[in-house]
Short mmCIF file of C-alpha atoms and ligand atoms in Angstrom, two decimals:
data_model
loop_
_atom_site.label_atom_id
_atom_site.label_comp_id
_atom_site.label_asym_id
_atom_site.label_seq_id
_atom_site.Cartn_x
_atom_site.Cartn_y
_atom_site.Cartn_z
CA UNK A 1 -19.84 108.81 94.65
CA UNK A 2 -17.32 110.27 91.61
CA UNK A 3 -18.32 111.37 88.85
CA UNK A 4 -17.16 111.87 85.37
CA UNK A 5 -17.28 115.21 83.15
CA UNK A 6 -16.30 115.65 80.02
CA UNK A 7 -16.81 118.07 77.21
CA UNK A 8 -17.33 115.91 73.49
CA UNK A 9 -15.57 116.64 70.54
CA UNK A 10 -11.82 116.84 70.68
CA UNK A 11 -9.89 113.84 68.93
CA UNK A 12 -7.36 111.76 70.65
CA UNK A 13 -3.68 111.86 69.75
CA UNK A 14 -0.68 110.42 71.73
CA UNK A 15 0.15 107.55 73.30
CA UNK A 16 -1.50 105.02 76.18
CA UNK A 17 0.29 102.20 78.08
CA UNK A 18 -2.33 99.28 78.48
CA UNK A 19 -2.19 97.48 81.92
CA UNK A 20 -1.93 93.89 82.81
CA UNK A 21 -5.05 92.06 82.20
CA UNK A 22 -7.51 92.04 84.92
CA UNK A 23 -9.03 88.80 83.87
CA UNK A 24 -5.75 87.13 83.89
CA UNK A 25 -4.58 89.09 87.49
CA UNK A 26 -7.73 87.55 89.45
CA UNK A 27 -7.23 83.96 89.27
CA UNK A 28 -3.31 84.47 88.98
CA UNK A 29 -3.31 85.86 92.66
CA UNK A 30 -5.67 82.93 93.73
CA UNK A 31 -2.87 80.26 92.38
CA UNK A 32 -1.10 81.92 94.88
CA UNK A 33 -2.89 79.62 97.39
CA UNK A 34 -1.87 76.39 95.89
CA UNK A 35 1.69 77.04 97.35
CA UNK A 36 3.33 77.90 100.80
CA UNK A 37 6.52 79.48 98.68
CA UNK A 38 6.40 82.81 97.34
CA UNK A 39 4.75 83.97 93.79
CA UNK A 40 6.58 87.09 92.68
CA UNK A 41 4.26 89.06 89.97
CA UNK A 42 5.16 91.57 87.84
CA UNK A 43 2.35 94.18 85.19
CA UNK A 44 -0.37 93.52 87.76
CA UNK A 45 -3.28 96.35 87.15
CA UNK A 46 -3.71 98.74 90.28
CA UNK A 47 -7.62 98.06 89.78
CA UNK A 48 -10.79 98.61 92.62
CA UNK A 49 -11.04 94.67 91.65
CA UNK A 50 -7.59 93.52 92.52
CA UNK A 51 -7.50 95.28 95.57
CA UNK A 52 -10.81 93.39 96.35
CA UNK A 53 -9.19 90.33 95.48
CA UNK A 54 -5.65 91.18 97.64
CA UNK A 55 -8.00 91.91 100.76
CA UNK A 56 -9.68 88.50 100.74
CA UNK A 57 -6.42 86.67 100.26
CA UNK A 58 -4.98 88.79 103.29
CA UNK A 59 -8.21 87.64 105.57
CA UNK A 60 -7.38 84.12 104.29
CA UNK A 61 -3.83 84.57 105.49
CA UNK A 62 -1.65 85.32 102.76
CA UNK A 63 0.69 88.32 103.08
CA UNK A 64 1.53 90.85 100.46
CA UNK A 65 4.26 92.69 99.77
CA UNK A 66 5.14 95.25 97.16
CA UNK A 67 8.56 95.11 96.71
CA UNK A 68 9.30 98.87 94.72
CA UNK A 69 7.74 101.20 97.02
CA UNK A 70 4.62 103.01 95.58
CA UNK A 71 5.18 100.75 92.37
CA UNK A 72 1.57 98.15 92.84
CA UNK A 73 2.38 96.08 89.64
CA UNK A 74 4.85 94.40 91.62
CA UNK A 75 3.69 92.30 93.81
CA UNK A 76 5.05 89.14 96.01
CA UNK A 77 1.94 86.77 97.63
CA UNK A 78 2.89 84.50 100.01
CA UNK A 79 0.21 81.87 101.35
CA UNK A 80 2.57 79.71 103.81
CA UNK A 81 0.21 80.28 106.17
CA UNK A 82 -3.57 79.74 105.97
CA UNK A 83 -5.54 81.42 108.39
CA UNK A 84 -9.54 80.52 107.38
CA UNK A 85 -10.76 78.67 104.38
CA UNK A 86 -13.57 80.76 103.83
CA UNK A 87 -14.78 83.47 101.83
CA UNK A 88 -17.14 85.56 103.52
CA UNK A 89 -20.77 87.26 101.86
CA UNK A 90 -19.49 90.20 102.96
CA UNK A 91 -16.59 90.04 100.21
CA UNK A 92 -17.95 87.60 97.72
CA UNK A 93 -21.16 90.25 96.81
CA UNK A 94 -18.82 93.07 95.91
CA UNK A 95 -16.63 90.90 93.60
CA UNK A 96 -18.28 87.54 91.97
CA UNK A 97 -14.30 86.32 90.92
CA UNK A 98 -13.78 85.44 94.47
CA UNK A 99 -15.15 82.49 93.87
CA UNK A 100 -11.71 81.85 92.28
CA UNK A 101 -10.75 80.82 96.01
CA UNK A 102 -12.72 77.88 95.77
CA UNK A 103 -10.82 75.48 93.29
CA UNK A 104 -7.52 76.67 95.41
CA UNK A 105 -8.29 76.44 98.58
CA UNK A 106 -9.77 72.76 98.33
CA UNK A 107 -6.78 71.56 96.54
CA UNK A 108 -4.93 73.25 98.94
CA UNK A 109 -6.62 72.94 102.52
CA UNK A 110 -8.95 70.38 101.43
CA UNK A 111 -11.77 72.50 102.81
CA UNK A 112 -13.44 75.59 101.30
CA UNK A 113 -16.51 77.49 102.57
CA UNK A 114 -16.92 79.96 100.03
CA UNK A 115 -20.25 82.48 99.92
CA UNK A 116 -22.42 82.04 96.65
CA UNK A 117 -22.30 85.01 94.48
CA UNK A 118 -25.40 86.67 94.09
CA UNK A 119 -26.28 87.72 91.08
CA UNK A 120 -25.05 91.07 89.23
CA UNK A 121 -26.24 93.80 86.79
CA UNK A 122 -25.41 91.62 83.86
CA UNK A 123 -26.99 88.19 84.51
CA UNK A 124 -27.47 85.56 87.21
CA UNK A 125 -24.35 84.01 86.53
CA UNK A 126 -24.35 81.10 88.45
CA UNK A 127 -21.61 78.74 89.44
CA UNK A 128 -23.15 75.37 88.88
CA UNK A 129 -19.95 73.97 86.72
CA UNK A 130 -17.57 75.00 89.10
CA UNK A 131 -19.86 72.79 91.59
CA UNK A 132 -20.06 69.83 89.07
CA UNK A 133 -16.98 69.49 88.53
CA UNK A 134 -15.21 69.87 91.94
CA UNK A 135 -17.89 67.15 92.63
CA UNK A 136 -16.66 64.89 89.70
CA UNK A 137 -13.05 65.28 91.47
CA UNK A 138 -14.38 63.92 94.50
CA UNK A 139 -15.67 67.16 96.61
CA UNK A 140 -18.14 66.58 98.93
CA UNK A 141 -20.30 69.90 98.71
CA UNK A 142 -23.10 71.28 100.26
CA UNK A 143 -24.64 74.60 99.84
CA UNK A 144 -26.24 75.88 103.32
CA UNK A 145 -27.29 79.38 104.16
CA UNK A 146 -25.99 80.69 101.04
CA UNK A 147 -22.28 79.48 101.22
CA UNK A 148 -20.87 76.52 99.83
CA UNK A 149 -19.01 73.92 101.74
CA UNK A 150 -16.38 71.65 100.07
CA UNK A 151 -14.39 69.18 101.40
CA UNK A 152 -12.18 66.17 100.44
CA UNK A 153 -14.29 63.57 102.84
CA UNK A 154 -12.20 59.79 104.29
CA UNK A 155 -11.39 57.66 102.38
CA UNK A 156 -10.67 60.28 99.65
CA UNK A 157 -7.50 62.37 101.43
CA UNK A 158 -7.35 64.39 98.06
CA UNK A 159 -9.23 65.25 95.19
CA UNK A 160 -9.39 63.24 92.35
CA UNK A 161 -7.99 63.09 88.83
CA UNK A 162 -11.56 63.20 86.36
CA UNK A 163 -13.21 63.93 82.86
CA UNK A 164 -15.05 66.76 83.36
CA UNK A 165 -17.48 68.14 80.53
CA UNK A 166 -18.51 71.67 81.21
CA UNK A 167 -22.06 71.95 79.96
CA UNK A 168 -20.89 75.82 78.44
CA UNK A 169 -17.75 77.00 78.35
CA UNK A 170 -17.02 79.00 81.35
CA UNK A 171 -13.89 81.22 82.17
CA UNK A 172 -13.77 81.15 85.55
CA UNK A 173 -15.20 77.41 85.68
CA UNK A 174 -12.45 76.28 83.85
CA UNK A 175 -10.16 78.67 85.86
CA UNK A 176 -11.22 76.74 89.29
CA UNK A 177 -11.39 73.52 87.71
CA UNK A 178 -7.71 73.71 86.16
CA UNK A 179 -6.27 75.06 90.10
CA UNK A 180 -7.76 72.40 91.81
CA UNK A 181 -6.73 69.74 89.15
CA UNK A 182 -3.07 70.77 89.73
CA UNK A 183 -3.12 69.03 92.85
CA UNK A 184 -5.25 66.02 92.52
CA UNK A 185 -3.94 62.80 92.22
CA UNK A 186 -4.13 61.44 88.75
CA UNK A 187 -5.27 62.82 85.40
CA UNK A 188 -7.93 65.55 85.11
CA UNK A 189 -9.45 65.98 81.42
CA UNK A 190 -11.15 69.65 81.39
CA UNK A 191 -13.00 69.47 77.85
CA UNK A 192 -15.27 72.40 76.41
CA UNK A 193 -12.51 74.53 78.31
CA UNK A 194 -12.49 78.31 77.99
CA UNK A 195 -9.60 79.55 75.68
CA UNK A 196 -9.54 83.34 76.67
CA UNK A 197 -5.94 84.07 76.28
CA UNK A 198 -6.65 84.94 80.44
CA UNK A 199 -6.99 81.06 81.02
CA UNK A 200 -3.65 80.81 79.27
CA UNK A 201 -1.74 83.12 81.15
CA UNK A 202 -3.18 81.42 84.27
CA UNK A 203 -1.93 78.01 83.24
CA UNK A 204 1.61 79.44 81.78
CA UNK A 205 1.67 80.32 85.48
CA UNK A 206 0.72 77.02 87.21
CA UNK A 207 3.27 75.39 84.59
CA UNK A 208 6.04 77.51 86.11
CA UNK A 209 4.66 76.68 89.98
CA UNK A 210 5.37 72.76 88.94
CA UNK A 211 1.71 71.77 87.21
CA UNK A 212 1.84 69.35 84.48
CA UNK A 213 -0.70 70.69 82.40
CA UNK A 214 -1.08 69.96 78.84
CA UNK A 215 -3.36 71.33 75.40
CA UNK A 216 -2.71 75.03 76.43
CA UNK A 217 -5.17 77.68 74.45
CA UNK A 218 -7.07 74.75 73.33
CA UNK A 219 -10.64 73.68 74.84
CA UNK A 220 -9.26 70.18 76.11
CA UNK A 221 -6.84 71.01 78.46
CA UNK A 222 -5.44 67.62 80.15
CA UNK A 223 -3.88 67.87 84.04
CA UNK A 224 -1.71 65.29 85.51
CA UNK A 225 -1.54 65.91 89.27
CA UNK A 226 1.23 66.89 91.27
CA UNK A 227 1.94 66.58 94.94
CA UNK A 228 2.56 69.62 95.63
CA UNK A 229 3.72 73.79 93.74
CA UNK A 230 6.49 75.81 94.52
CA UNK A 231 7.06 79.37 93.86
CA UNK A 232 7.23 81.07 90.62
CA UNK A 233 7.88 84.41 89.01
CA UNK A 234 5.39 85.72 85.95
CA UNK A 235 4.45 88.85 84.24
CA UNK A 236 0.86 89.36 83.88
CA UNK A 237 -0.29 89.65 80.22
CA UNK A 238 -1.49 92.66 79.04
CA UNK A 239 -5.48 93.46 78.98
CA UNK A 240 -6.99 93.17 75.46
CA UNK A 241 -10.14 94.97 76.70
CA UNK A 242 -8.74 97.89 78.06
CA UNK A 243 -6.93 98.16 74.45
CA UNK A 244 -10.14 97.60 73.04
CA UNK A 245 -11.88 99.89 74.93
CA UNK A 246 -9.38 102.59 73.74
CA UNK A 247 -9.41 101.40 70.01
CA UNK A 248 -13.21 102.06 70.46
CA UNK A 249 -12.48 105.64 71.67
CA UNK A 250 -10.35 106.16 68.54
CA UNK A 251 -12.96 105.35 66.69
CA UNK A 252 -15.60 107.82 68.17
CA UNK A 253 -13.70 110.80 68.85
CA UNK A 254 -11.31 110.44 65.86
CA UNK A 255 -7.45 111.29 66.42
CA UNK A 256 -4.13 109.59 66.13
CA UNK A 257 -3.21 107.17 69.32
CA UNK A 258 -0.47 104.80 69.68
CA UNK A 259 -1.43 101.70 71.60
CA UNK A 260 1.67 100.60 73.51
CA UNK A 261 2.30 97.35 75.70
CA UNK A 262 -0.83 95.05 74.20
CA UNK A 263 -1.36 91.50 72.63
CA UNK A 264 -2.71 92.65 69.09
CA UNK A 265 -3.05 88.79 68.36
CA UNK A 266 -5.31 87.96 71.27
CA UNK A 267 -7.88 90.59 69.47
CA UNK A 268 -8.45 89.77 65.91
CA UNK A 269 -12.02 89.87 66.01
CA UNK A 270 -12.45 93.15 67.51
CA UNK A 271 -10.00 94.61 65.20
CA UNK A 272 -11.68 92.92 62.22
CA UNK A 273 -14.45 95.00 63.22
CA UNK A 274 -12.82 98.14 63.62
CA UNK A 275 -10.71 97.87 60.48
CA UNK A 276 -14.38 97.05 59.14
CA UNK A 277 -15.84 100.02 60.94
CA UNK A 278 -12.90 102.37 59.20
CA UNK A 279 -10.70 102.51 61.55
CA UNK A 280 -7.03 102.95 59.90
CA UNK A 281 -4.47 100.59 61.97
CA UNK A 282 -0.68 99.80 61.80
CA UNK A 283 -0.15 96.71 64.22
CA UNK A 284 3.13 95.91 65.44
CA UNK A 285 4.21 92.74 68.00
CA UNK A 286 3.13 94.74 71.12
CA UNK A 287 1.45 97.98 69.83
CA UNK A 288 -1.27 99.40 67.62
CA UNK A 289 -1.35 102.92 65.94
CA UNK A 290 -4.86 104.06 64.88
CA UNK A 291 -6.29 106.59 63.42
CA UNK A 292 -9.81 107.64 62.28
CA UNK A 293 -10.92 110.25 60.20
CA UNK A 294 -14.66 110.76 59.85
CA UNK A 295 -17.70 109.19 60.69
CA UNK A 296 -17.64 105.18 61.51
CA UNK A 297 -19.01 102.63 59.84
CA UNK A 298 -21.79 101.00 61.13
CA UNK A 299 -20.67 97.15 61.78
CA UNK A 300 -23.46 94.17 62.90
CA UNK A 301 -21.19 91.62 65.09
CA UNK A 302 -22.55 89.03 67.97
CA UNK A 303 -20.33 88.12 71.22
CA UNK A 304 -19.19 84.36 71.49
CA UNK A 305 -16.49 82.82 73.18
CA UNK A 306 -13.30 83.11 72.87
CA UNK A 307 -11.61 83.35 69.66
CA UNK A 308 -14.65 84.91 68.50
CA UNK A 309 -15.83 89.02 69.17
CA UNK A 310 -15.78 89.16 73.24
CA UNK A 311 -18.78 89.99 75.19
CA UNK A 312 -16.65 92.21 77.35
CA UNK A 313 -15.86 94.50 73.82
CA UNK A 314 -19.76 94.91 73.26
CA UNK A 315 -20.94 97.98 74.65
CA UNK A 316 -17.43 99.93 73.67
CA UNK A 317 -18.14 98.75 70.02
CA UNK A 318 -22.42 99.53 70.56
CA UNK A 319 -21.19 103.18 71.56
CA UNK A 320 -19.01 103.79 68.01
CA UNK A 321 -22.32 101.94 66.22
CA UNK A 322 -24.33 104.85 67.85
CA UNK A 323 -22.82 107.66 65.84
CA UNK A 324 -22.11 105.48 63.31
CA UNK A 325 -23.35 105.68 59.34
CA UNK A 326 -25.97 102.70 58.87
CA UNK A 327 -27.70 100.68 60.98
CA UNK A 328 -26.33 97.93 62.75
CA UNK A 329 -27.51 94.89 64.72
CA UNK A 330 -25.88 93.49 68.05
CA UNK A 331 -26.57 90.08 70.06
CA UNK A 332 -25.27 89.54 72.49
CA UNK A 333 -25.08 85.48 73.37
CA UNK A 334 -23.56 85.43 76.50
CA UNK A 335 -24.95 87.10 78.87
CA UNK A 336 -28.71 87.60 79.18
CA UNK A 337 -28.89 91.00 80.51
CA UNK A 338 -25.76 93.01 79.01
CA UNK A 339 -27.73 95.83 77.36
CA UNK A 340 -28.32 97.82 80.42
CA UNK A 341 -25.84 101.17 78.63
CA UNK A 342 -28.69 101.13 75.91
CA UNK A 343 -30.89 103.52 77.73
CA UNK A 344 -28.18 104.88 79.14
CA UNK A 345 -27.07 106.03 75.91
CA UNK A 346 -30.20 107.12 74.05
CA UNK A 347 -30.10 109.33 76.80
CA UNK A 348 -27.58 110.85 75.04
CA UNK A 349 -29.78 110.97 71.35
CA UNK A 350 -28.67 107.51 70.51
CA UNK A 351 -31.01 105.24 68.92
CA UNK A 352 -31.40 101.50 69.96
CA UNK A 353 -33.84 99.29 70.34
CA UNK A 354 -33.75 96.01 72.01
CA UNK A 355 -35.23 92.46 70.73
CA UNK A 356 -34.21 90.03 72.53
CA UNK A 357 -30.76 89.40 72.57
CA UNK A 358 -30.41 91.75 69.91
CA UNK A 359 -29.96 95.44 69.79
CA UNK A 360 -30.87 97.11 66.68
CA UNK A 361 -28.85 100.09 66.43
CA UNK A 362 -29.73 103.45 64.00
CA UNK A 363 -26.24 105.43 64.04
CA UNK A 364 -27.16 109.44 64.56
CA UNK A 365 -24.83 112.11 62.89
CA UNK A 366 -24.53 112.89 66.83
CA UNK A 367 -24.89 112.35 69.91
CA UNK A 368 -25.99 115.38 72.74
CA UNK A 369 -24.21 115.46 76.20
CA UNK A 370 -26.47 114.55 78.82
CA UNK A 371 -26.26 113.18 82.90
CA UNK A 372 -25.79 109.45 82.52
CA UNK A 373 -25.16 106.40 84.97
CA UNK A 374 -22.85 103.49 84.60
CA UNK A 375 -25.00 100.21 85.66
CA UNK A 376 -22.11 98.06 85.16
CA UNK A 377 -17.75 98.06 84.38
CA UNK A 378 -18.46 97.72 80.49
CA UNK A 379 -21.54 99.83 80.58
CA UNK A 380 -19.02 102.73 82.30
CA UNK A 381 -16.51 101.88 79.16
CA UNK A 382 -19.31 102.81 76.55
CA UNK A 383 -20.66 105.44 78.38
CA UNK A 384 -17.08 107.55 78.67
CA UNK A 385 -16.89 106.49 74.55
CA UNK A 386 -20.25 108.13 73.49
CA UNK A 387 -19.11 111.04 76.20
CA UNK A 388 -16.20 111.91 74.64
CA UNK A 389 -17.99 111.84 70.86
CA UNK A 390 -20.99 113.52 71.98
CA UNK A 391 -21.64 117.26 71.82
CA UNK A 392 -21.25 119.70 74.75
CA UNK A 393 -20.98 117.92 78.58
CA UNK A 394 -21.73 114.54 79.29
CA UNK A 395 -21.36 113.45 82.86
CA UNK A 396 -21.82 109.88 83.75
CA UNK A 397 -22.47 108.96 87.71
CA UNK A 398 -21.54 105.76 89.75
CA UNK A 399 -18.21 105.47 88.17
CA UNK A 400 -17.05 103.11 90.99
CA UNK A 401 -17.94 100.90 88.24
CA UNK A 402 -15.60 102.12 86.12
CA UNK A 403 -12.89 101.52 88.48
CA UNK A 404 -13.16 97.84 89.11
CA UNK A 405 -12.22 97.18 85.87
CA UNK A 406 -9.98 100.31 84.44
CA UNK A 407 -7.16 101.94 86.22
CA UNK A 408 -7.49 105.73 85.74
CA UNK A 409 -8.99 105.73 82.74
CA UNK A 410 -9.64 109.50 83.01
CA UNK A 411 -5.70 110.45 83.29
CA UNK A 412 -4.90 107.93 80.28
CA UNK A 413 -7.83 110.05 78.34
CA UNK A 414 -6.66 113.54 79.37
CA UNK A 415 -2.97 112.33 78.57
CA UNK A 416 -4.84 112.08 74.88
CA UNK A 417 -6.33 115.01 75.13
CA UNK A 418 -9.80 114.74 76.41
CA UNK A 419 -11.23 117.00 78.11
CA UNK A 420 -12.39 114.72 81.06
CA UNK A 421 -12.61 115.24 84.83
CA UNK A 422 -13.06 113.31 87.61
CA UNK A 423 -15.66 114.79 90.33
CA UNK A 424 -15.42 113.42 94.34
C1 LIG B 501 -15.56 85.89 83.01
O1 LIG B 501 -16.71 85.85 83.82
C2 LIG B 501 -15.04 87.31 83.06
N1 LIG B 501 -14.67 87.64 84.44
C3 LIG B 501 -16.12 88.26 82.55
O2 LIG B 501 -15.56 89.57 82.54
C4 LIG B 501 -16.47 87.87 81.11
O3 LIG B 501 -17.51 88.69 80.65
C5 LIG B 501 -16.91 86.40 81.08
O4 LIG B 501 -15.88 85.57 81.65
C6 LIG B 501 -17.18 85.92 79.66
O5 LIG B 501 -16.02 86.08 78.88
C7 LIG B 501 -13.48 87.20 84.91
O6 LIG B 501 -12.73 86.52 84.23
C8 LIG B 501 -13.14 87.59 86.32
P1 LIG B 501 -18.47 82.62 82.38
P2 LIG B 501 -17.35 84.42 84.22
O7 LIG B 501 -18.43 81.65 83.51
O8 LIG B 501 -16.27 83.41 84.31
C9 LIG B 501 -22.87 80.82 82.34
C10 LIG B 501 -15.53 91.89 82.88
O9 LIG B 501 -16.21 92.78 82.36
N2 LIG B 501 -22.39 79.96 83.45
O10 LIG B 501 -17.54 82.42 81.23
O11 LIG B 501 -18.23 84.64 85.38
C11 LIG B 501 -22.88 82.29 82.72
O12 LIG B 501 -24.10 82.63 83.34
C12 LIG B 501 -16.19 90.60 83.33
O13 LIG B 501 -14.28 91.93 83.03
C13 LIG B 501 -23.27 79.04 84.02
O14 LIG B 501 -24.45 78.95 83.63
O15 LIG B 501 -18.23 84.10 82.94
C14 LIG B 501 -22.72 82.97 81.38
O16 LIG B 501 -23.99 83.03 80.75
C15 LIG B 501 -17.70 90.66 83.19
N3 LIG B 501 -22.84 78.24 85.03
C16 LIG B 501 -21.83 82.02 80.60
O17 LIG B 501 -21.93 80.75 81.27
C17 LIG B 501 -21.54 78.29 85.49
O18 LIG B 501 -21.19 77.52 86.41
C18 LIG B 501 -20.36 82.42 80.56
O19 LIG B 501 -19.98 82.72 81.89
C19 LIG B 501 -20.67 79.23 84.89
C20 LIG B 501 -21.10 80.04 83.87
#
């Protein structure tokens, strides 16, 4: 398994080119499914988790093309052809946003058998409104044997226009939800909707395939079925985390980095934080340029949904509290087990404790470099943060994690000026 070593200490300075969101990329290849013309997709991340994702869509029959040869942000996905309508264990447990295949593939084939998710590091994370609300459009769905079997039953010969109330708002839920309601007949109302700029850049997509989809970046989005898609074109929106997750470095190691290609205004309340934590920023349309000079700021924040501080940003912004000055405290509301980089990094001399859903965090003047392992993709974030603050070597193990979620984060970092390797 790689590894990651790297020697604390040196601030960052230069620039970094943020990829295309990986949150937006996942369901944005499963729309592909809804259609048997092409989808042509530009600023996709080369990520462990979208190669995941391109594998399962090949075993479901879709080709994939790259059209610049060795350039993987360009991609064409063509699903004229559907081979199986199911999605396997064997795939599903290494990558729970395969269950993105589900909303699709019923719309589409009117049959799904897709594998329940087990759970992962971070929480159980079931799919029970994904299930409730296929239902509400009509689904007939069992779950046997640890799969679950949909399909659009006589007299019913598609699904169903419906209200649908999501009991929490859920990203993926409402991703499925809004896929399958593309195709239904009559009007789907998705209320308590997710409005992670992700979902947006999803339905800005499904807009362009022919969906009549309405209340965009709001939490009531409203879907008047369509017989069928055709092909599209779209550019993949740039991820906020991995901007975040370099903002964070900024503000541990120090230095002078220009954030290129991002969406500063899908992250206002992380850089609220920052800005509160003392990082300096200049924000353009597409870019950030920050600097930090000095010790942090301890800040107390608590995940929530969408527009409010993302539970995806939390351990990045737990690693800065560490060597922060001041305490700070840190709940996160989302998840139920999303502290697992706390030991992990009083390991390295930080100091947390854990109540609850809070972590109560005592910044230390500094960290010590110390052999660390990544539990989960965030978790890996944080850990590479604290790494590259801390003194002397910190090497963190099972950075497979890391890669799901962040392509080459290592090169971006040495481009910077960290003194980072990776180990085979
Ligand atoms: C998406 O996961 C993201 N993944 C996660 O990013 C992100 O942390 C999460 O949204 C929250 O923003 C992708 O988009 C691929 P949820 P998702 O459904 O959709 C509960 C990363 O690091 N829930 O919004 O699985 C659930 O248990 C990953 O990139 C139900 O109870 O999250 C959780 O407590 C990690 N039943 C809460 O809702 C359901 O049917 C929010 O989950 C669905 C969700």
């Amino acid at each position: 398994m790689d590894k990651l070593r790297m020697v604390g200490g040196t601030p960052l300075k230069g620039e970094v080119t943020i990829a295309g969101a990986k949150n937006a990329a996942l369901p944005i290849l499963c729309a592909c499914l809804l259609t048997n013309q092409p989808i042509i997709l530009r600023n996709v991340p080369d990520l462990q988790d979208v190669r995941t994702m391109l594998k399962l869509l090949q075993e479901i029959g879709v080709t994939a093309s790259f059209p610049d040869a060795g350039d993987r942000s360009h991609l064409v996905l063509n699903a004229s052809i559907i081979k199986s309508s199911e999605a396997t264990y064997e795939m599903v447990k290494t990558m729970r946003a395969s269950i993105l295949v589900l909303g699709p593939l019923l719309a589409r084939m009117h049959s799904a058998k897709v594998s329940l998710p087990g759970g992962c590091a971070i929480g159980a994370r079931p799919v029970d409104q994904h299930i409730k609300g296929l239902k509400a459009m009509g689904a007939a769905i069992k779950i046997k044997s640890g799969y679950i079997q949909a399909e659009i039953k006589p007299p019913l010969e598609r699904l169903k226009g419906a209200s649908i109330l999501t009991d929490m708002i859920t990203v993926t839920g409402t991703e499925n939800l809004l896929m399958a309601a593309t195709l239904a007949t009559g009007t789907t109302v998705l209320e308590n909707a997710a409005r992670e700029p992700e979902v947006g850049d999803l339905a800005e997509l499904l807009v362009k395939m022919g969906a009549k989809i309405s209340g965009i970046g709001s939490d009531k989005l409203i879907i008047e079925g369509v017989e069928q898609l055709h092909g599209a074109e779209h550019v993949v929106i740039p991820d906020r985390i991995e901007a975040g997750t370099f903002l964070c470095a900024v503000a541990a190691a120090g230095g002078e980095v220009l954030v290129k290609n991002c969406r500063p205004n899908t992250l206002d309340a992380v850089l609220v934080k920052l800005k509160d934590a003392g990082l300096i920023m200049e924000v353009g349309p597409d870019w950030i340029k920050a600097s930090m000079k000095g010790r942090p700021k301890a800040v107390s924040f608590r995940t929530s949904e969408y527009p409010a501080f993302p539970t995806d940003m939390q351990a990045q912004l737990m690693a800065v509290n560490a060597i922060a000055s001041g305490s700070s405290t840190i709940t996160e509301t989302i998840f139920e087990n999303r502290f697992m980089h706390v030991q992990e990094l009083n390991r390295l001399g930080a100091d947390i404790a854990i109540e609850g859903n809070t972590a109560i965090v005592q910044g230390e003047e500094k960290l010590s470099g110390a052999i660390v392992m990544a539990t989960d993709l965030r978790a890996s974030a944080s850990l590479v943060i604290a790494g590259l603050a801390a003194q002397g070597e910190t090497q963190v193990d099972r950075i497979y994690h890391l890669d799901r979620g962040y392509d080459r984060m290592e090169q971006k970092l040495t481009r910077l000026g960290a003194n980072i390797q990776r180990i085979k």
